[in-house]
mmCIF file of C-alpha atoms in Angstrom:
data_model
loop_
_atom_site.group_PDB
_atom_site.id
_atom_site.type_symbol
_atom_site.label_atom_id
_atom_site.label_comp_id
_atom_site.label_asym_id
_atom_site.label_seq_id
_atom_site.Cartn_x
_atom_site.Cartn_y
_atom_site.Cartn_z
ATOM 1 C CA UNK A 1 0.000 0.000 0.000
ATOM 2 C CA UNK A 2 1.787 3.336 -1.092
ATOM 3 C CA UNK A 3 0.784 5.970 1.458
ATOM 4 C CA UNK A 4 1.102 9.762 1.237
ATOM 5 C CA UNK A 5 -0.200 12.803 0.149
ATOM 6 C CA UNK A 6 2.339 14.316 -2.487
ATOM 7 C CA UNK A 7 5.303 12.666 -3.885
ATOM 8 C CA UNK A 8 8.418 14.227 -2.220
ATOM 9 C CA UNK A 9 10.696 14.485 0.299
ATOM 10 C CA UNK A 10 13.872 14.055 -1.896
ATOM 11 C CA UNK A 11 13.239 10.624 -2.817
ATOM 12 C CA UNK A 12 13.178 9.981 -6.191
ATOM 13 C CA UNK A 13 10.604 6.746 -5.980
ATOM 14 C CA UNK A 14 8.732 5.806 -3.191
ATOM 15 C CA UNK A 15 10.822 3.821 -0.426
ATOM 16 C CA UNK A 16 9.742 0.815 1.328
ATOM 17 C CA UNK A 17 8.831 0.618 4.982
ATOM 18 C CA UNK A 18 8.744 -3.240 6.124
ATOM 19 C CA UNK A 19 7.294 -3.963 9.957
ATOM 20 C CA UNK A 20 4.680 -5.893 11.174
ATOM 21 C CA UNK A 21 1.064 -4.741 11.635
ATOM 22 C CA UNK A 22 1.753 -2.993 14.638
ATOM 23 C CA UNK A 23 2.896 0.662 15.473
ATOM 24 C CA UNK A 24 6.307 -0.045 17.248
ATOM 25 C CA UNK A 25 9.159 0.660 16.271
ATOM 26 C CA UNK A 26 8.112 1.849 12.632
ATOM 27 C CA UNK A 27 5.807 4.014 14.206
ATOM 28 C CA UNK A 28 7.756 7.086 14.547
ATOM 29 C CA UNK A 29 8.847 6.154 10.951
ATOM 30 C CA UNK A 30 5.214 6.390 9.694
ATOM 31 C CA UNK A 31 4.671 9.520 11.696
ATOM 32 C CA UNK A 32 7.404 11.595 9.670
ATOM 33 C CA UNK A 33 6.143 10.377 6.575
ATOM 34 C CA UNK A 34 2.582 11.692 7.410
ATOM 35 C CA UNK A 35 3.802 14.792 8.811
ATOM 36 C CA UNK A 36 5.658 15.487 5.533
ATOM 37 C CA UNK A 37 3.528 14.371 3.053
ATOM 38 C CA UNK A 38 5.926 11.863 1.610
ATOM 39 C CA UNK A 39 4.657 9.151 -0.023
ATOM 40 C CA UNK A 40 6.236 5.394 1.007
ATOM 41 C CA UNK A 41 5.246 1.596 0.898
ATOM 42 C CA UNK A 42 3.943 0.780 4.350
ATOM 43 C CA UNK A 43 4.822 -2.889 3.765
ATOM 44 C CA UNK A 44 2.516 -4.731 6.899
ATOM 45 C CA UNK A 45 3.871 -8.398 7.626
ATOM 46 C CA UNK A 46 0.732 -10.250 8.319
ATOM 47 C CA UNK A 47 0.827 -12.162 11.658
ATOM 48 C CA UNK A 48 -1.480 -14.854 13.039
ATOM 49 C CA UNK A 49 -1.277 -16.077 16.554
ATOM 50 C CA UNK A 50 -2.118 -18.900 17.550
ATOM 51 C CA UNK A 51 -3.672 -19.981 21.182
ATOM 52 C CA UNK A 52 -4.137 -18.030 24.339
ATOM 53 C CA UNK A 53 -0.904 -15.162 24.557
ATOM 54 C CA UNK A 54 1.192 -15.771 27.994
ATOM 55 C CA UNK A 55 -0.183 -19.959 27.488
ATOM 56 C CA UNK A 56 2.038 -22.908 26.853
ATOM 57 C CA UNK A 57 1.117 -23.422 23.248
ATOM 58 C CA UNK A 58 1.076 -19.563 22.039
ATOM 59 C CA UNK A 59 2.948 -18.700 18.875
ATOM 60 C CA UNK A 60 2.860 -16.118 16.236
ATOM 61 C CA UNK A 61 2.719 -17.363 13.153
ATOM 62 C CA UNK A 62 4.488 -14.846 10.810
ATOM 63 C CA UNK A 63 5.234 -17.106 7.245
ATOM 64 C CA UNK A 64 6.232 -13.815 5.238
ATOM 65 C CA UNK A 65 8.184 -12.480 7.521
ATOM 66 C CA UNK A 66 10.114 -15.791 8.422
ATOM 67 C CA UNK A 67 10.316 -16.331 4.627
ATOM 68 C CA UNK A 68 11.952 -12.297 3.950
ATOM 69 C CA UNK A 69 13.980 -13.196 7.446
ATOM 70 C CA UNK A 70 15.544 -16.995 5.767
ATOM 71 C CA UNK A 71 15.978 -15.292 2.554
ATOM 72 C CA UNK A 72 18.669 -12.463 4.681
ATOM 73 C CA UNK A 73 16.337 -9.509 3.145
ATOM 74 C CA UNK A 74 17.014 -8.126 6.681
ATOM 75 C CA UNK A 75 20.403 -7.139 7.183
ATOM 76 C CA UNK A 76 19.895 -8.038 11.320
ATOM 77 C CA UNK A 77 17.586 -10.194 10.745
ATOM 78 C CA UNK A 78 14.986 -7.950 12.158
ATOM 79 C CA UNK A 79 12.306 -5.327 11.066
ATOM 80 C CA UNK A 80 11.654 -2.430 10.534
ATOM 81 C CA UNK A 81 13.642 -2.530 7.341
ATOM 82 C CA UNK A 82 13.502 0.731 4.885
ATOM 83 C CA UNK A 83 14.399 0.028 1.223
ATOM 84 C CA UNK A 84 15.386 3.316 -0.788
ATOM 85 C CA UNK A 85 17.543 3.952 -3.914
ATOM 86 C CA UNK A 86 18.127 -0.241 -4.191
ATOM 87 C CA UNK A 87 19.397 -0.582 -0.605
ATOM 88 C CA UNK A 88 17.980 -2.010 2.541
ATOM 89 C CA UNK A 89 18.661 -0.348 5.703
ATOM 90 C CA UNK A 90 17.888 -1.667 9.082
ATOM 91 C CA UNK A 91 17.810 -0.328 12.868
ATOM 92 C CA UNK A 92 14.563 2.126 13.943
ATOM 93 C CA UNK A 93 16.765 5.164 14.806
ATOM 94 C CA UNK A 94 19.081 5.201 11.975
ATOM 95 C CA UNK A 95 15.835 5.250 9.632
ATOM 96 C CA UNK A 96 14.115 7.640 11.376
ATOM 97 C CA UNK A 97 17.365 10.180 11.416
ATOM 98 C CA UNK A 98 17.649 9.614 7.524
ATOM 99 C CA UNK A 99 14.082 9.826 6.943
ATOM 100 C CA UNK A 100 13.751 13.202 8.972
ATOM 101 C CA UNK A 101 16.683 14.649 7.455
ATOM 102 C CA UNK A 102 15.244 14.171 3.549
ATOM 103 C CA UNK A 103 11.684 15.175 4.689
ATOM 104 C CA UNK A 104 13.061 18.360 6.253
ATOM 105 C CA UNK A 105 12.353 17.561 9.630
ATOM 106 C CA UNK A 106 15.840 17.316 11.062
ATOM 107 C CA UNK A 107 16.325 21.010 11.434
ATOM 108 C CA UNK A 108 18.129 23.428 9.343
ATOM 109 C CA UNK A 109 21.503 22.681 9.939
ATOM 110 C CA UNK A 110 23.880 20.741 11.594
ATOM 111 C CA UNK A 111 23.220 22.492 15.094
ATOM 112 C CA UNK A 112 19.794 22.495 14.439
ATOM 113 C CA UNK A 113 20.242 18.685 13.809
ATOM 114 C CA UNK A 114 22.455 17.714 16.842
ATOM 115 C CA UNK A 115 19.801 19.397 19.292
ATOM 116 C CA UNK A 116 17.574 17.507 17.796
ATOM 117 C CA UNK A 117 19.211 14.030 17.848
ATOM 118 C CA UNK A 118 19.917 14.813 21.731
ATOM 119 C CA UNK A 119 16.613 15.799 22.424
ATOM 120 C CA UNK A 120 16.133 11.989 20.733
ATOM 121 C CA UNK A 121 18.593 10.406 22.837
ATOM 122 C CA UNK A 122 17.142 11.683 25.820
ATOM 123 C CA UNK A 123 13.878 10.401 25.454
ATOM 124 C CA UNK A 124 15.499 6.665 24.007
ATOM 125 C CA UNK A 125 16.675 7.057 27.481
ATOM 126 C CA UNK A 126 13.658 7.576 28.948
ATOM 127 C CA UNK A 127 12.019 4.290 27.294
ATOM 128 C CA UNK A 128 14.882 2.575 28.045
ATOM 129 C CA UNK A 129 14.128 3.620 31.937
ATOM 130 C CA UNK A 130 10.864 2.715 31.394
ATOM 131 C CA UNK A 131 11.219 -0.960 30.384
ATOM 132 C CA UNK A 132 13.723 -1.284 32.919
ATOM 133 C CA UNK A 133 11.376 -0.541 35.528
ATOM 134 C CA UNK A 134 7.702 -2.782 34.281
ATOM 135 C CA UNK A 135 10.073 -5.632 33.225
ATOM 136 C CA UNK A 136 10.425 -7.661 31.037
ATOM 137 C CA UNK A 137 11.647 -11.530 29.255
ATOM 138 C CA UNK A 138 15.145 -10.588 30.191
ATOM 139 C CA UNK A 139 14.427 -10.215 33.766
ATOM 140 C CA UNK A 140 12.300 -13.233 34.653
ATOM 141 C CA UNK A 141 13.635 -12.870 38.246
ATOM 142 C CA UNK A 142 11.726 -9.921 38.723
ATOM 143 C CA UNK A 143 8.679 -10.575 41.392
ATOM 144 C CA UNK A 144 5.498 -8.938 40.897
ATOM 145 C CA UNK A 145 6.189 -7.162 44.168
ATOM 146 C CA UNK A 146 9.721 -5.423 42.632
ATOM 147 C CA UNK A 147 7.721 -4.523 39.319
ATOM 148 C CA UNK A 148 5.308 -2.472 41.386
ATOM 149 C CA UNK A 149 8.007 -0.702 42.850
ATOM 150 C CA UNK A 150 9.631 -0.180 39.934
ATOM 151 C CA UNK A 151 7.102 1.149 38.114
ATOM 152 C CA UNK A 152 5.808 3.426 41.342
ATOM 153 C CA UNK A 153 9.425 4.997 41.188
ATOM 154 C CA UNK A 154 9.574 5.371 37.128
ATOM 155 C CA UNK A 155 6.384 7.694 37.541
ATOM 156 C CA UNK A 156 6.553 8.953 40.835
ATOM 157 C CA UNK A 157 10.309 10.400 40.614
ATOM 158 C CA UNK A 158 12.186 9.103 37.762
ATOM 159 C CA UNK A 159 9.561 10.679 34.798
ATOM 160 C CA UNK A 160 8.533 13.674 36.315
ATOM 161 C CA UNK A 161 12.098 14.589 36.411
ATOM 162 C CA UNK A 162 12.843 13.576 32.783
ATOM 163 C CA UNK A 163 9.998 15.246 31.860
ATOM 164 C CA UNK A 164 11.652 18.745 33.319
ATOM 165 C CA UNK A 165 14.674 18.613 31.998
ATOM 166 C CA UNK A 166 13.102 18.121 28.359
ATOM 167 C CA UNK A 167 10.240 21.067 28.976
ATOM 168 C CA UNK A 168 13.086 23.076 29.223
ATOM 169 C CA UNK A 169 14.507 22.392 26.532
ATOM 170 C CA UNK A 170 11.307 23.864 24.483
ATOM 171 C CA UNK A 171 11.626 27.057 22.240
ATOM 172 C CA UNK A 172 9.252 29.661 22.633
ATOM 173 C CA UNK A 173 7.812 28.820 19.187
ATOM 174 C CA UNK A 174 6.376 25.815 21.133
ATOM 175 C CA UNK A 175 9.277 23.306 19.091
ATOM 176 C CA UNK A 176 12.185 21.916 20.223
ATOM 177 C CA UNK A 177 14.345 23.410 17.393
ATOM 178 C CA UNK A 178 13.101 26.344 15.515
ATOM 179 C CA UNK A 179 9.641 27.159 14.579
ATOM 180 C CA UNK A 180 8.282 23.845 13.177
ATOM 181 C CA UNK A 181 7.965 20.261 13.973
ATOM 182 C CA UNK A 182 11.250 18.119 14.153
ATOM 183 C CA UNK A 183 11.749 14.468 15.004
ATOM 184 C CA UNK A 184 12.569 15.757 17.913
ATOM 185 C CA UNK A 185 8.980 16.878 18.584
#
């Protein structure tokens, strides 16, 4: 399904955005497209699951993606994928940098662009906080009990403060950088 509103955004046919039928970690991806106007493939692998989620005998059944995964169409063997100009590039944050910067949404000049990639940084961090404190398959040991705290401290201290430091960080316009939208916002 080609997406967009106008042709553009420096890209001389429309690229290909590959994730699963989910918003994610193409999400942001699919946001600077929209905001632009930029027409891409938003490429949707199909998944079917299979029993009761969090019950022995769940799967997700995923054929096309498994297929596209065998085949090595994903350089890390993971999506989201963006195909452009006959290559394939992989990783969420690297796509969304190079995406932002031909759509015009990466500021207007290198500066402009650095503020914006640590205002980005910050709030990876942020997430990154986050999962740390609800959990999650690489911490099995966690007890309910120690998730609850976790998660009482992520929005009782830990956010609030996060969420200062970047309000500062807001131009008057109302924008992180400038006087329009960036990644960053």
């Amino acid at each position: 399904v080609i997406v967009g509103l106008a042709a553009g955004g420096g890209f001389g046919s429309p690229p290909t955005l590959r994730y699963f039928n989910a918003k994610g970690a193409a999400e942001i991806i699919r946001y600077l497209f929209a905001i632009s106007g930029t027409d891409y493939e938003d490429y949707r692998y199909p998944v079917q699951m299979e029993g009761v989620f969090g019950q022995p005998g769940f799967k997700a059944v995923k054929k096309e993606f498994d297929a596209d995964q065998a085949s090595g169409k994903m350089p890390f063997g993971k999506v989201p994928i963006f195909e452009t100009e006959g290559i394939t590039i992989a990783q969420s944050k690297a796509i969304e940098r190079y995406v932002a910067k031909k759509v015009g949404l990466f500021g207007e000049n290198e500066l402009e662009g650095l503020r914006i990639d640590m205002i980005c940084e910050q709030i990876r961090d942020i997430r990154d906080m986050w999962s740390r404190a609800k959990g999650n398959k690489m911490r099995p040991d966690m007890e309910n009990e120690d998730i609850v705290k976790t998660v009482n401290l992520f929005f009782d201290e830990q956010l609030p403060k996060q969420m200062e430091m970047l309000e500062k960080l807001i131009d008057s316009s109302g924008f992180f950088v400038g006087d329009k939208v960036s990644l960053a916002d």
